[in-house]
PDB file of C-alpha atoms in Angstrom:
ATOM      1  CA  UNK A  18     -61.625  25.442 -77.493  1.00 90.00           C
ATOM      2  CA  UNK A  19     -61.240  22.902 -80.172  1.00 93.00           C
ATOM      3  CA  UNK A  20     -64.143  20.444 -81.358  1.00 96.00           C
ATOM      4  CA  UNK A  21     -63.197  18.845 -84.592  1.00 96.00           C
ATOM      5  CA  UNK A  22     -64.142  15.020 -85.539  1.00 96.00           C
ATOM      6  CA  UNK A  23     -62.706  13.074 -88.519  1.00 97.00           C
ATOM      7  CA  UNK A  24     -64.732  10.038 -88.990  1.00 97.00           C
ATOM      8  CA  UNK A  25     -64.298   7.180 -91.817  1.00 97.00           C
ATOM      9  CA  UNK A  26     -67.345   5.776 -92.327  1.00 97.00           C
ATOM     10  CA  UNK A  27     -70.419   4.803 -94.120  1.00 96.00           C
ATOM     11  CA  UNK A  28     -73.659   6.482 -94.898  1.00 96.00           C
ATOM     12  CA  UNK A  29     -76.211   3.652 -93.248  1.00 96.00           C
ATOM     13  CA  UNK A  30     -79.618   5.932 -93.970  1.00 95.00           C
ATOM     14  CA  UNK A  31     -80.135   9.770 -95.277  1.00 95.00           C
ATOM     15  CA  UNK A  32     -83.466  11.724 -95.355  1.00 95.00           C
ATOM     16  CA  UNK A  33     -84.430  13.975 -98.409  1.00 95.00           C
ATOM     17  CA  UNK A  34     -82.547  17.308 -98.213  1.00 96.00           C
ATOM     18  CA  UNK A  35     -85.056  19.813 -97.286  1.00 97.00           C
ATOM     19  CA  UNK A  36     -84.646  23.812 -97.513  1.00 97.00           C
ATOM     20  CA  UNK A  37     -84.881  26.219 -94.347  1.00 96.00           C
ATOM     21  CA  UNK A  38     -86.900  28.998 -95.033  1.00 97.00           C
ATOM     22  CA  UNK A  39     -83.862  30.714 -96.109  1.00 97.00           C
ATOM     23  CA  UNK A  40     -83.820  28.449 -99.021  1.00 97.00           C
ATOM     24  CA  UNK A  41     -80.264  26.845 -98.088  1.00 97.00           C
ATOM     25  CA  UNK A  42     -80.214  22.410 -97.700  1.00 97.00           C
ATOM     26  CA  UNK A  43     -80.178  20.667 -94.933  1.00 97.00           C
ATOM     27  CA  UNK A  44     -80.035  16.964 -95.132  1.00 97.00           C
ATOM     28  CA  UNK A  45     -79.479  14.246 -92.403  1.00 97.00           C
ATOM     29  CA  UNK A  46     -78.194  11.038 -92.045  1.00 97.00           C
ATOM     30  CA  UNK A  47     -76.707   8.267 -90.057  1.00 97.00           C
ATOM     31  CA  UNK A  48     -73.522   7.204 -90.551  1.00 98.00           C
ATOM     32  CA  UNK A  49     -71.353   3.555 -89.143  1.00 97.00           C
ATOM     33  CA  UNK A  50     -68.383   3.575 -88.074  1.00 97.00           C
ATOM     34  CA  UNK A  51     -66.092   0.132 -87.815  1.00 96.00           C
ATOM     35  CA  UNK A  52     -62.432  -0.005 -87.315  1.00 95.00           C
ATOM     36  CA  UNK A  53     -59.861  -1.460 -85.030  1.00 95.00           C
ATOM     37  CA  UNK A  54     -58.167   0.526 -82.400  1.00 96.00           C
ATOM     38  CA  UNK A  55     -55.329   0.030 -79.412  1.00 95.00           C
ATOM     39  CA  UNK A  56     -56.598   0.697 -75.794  1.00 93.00           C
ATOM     40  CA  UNK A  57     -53.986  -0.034 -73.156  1.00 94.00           C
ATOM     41  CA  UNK A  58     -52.169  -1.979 -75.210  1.00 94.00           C
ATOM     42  CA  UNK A  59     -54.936  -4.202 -76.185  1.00 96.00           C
ATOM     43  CA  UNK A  60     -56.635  -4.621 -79.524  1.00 96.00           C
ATOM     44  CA  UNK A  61     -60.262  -3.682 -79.835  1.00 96.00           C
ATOM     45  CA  UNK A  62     -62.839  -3.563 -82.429  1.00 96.00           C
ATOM     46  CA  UNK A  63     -64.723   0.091 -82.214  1.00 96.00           C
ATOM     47  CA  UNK A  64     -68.143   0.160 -83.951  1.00 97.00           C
ATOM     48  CA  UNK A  65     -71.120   2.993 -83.602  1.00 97.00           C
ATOM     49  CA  UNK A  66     -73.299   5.102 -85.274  1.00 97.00           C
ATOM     50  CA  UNK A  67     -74.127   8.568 -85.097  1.00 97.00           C
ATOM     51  CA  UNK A  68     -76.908  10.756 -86.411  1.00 97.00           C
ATOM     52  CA  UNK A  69     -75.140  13.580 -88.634  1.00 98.00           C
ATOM     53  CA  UNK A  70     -76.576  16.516 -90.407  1.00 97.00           C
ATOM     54  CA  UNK A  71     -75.355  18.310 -93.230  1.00 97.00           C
ATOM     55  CA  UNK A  72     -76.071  22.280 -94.410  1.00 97.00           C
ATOM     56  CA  UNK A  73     -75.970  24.307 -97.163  1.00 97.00           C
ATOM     57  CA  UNK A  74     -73.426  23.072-100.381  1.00 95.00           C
ATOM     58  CA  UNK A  75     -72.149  20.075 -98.304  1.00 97.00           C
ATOM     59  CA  UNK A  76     -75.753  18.811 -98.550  1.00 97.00           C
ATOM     60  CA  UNK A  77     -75.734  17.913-101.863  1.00 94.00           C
ATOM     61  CA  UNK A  78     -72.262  15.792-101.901  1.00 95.00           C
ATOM     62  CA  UNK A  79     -74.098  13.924 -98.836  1.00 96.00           C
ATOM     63  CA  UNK A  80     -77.209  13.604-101.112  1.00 94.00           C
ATOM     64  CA  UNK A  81     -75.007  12.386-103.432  1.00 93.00           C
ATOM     65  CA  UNK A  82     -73.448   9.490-101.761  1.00 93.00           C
ATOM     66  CA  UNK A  83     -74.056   5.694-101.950  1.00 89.00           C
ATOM     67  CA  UNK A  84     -75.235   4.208 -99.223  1.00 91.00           C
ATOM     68  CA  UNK A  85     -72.578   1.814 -98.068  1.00 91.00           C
ATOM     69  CA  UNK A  86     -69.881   3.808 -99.286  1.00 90.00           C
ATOM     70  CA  UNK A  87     -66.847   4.134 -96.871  1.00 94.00           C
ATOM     71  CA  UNK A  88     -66.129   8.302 -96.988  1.00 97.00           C
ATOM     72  CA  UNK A  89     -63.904  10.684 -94.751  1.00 97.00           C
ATOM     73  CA  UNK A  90     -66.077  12.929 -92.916  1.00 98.00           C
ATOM     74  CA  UNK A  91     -64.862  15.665 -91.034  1.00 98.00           C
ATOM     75  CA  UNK A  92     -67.153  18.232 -88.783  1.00 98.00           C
ATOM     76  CA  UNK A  93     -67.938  19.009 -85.384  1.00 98.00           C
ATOM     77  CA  UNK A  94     -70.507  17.417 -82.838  1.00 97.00           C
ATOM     78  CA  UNK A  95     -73.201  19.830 -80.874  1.00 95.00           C
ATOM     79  CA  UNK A  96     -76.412  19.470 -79.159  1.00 93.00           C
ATOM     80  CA  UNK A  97     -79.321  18.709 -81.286  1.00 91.00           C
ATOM     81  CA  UNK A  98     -81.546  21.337 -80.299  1.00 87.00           C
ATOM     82  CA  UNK A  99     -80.466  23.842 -77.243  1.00 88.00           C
ATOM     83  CA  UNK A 100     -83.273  21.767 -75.294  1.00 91.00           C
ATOM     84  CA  UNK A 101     -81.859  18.444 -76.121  1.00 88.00           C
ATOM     85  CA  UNK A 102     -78.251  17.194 -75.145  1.00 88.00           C
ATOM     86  CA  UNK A 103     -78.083  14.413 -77.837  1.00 92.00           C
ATOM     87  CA  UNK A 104     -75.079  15.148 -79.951  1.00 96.00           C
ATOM     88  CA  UNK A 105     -75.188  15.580 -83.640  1.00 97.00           C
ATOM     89  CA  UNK A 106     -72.068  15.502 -85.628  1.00 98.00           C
ATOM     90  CA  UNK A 107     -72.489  18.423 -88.035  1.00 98.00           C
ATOM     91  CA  UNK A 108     -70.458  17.610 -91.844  1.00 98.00           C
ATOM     92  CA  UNK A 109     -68.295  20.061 -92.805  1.00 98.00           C
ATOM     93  CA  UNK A 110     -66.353  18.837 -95.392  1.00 98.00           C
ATOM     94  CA  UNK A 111     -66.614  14.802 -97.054  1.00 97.00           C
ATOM     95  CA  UNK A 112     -63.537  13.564 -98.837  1.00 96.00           C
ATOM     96  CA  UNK A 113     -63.365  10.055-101.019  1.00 91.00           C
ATOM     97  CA  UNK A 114     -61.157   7.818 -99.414  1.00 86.00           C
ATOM     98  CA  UNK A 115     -59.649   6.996-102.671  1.00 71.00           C
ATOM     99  CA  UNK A 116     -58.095  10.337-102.624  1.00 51.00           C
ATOM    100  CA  UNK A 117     -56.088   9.770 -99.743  1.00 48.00           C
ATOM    101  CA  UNK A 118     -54.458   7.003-100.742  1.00 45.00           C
TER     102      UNK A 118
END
């Protein structure tokens, strides 16, 4: 089964990266999301935000981020805890925008 999200977006508020007992990052964040999409043939304007988490050396790019700052951010979502079934999107991989172009 596939779960893969690619999100542009911006970083909207982060918390300080922390360390697991293992010693490896783990930061979080919320990101926004605004853009323009086609639905039945019809124009709408999509905008959300979602609370995203970060681990290990992807941690510090998020840490190092503007806020504001439109990135690429690709991942997966899963449940917050296995108690809880709020989704998280978990960042796998951030990419400038810039670069795409």
């Amino acid at each position: 089964m596939e779960n893969r999200l690619c999100l542009v977006a911006s970083i909207i508020e982060r918390d300080a990266i922390r360390y697991t007992p293992a010693g490896i990052p783990v930061i979080t964040a919320r990101l926004q999301h605004r853009s323009e999409q086609t639905e039945a043939e019809t124009a709408r304007i999509v905008e959300f935000e979602v609370p995203a988490k970060a681990i290990g050396s992807i941690a510090g790019r998020l840490e190092k981020l503007e806020p504001g700052q439109i990135q690429r951010f690709t991942g997966f979502m899963a449940a917050k805890s296995q108690k809880s079934k709020t989704l998280v999107f978990h960042i796998t991989n951030i990419t400038s925008i810039t670069d795409q172009e």
